[in-house]
PDB file of C-alpha atoms in Angstrom:
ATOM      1  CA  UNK D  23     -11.271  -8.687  11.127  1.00 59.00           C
ATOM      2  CA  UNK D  24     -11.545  -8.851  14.516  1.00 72.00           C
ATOM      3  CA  UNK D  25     -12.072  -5.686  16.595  1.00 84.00           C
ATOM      4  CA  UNK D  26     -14.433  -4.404  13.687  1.00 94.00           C
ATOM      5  CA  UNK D  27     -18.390  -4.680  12.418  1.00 96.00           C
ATOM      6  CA  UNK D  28     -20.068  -4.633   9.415  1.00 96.00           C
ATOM      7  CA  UNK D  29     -23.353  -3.500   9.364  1.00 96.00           C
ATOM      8  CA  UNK D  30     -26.093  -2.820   5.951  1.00 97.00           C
ATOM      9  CA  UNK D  31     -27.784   0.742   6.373  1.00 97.00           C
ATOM     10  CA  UNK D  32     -28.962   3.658   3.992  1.00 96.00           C
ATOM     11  CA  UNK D  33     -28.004   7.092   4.092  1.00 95.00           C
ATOM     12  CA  UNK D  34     -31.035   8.627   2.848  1.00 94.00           C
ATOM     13  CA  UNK D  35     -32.666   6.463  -0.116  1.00 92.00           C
ATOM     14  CA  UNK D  36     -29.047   4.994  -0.960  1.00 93.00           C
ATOM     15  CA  UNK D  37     -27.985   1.165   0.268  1.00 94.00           C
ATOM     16  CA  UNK D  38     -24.505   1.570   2.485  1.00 96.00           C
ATOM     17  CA  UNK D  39     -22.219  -0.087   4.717  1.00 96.00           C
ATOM     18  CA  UNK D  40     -20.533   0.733   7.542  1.00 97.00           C
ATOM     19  CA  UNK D  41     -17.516  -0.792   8.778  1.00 97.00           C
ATOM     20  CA  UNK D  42     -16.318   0.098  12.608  1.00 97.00           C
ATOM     21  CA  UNK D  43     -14.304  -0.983  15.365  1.00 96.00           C
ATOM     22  CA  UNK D  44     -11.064  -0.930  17.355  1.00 94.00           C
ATOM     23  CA  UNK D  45      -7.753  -1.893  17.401  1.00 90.00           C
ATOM     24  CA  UNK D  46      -6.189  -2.855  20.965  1.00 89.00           C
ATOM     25  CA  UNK D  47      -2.245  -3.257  21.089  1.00 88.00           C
ATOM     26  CA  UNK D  48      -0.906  -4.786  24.475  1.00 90.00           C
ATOM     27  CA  UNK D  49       1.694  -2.216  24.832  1.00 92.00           C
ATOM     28  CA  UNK D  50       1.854   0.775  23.046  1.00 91.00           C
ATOM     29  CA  UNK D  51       4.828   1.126  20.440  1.00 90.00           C
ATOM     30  CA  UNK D  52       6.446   3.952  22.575  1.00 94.00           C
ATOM     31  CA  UNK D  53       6.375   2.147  25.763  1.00 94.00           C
ATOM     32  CA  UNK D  54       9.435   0.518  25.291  1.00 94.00           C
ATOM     33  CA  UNK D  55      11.580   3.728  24.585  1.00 96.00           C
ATOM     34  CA  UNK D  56      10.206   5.546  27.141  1.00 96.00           C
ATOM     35  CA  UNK D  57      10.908   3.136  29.692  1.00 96.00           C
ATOM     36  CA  UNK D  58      14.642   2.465  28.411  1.00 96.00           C
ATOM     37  CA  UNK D  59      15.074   6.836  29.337  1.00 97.00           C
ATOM     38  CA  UNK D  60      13.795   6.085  32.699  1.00 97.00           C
ATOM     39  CA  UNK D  61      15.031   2.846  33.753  1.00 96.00           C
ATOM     40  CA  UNK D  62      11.560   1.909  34.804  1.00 97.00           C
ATOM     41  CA  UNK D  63       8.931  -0.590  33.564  1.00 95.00           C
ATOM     42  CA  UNK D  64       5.852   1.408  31.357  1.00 94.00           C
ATOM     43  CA  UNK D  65       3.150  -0.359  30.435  1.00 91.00           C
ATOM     44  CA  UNK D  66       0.682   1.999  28.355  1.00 93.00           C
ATOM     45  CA  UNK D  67      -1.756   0.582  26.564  1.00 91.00           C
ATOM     46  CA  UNK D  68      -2.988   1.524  23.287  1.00 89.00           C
ATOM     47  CA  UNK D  69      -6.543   1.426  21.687  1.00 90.00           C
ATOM     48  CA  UNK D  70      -7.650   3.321  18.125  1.00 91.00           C
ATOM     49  CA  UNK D  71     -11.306   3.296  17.107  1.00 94.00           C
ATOM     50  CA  UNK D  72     -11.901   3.730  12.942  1.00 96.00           C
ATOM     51  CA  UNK D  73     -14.920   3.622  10.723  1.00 97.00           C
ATOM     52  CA  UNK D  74     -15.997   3.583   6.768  1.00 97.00           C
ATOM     53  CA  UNK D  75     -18.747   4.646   5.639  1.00 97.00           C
ATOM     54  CA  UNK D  76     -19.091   3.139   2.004  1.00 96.00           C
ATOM     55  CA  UNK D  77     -22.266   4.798  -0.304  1.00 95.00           C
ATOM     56  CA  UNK D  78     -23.341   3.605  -3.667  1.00 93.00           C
ATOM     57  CA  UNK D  79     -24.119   6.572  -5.648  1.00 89.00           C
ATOM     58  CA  UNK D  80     -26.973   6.910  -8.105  1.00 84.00           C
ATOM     59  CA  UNK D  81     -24.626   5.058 -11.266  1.00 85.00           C
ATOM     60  CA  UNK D  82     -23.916   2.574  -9.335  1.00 77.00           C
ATOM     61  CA  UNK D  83     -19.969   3.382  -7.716  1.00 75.00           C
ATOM     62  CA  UNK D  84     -19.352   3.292  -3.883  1.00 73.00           C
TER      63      UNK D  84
END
């Protein structure tokens, strides 16, 4: 996915993986209305970061 990583670690002695990133939208979804109430042109942009941390446990489940 683009935006995002993935990247092998260990949280203490167990294997993990992380997945993070961002998601960048040209306009933001509320852009639109708000600039319909005003009668003037807003262009807000909108970014959102996120991350996973996945573990594998001692039996073997992430």
């Amino acid at each position: 996915m683009e935006g995002f990583n993935v990247q092998e670690c260990a949280v203490g002695d167990r294997p993990a993986l992380l997945v993070q990133g961002h998601v960048e939208t040209e306009r933001a979804e509320w852009a639109g209305s708000v600039s319909e109430l005003i009668d003037d042109e807003v262009n807000a942009r909108n970014t959102t970061a996120a991350a996973v941390l996945l573990i594998k446990t001692a039996d073997g489940v992430t």
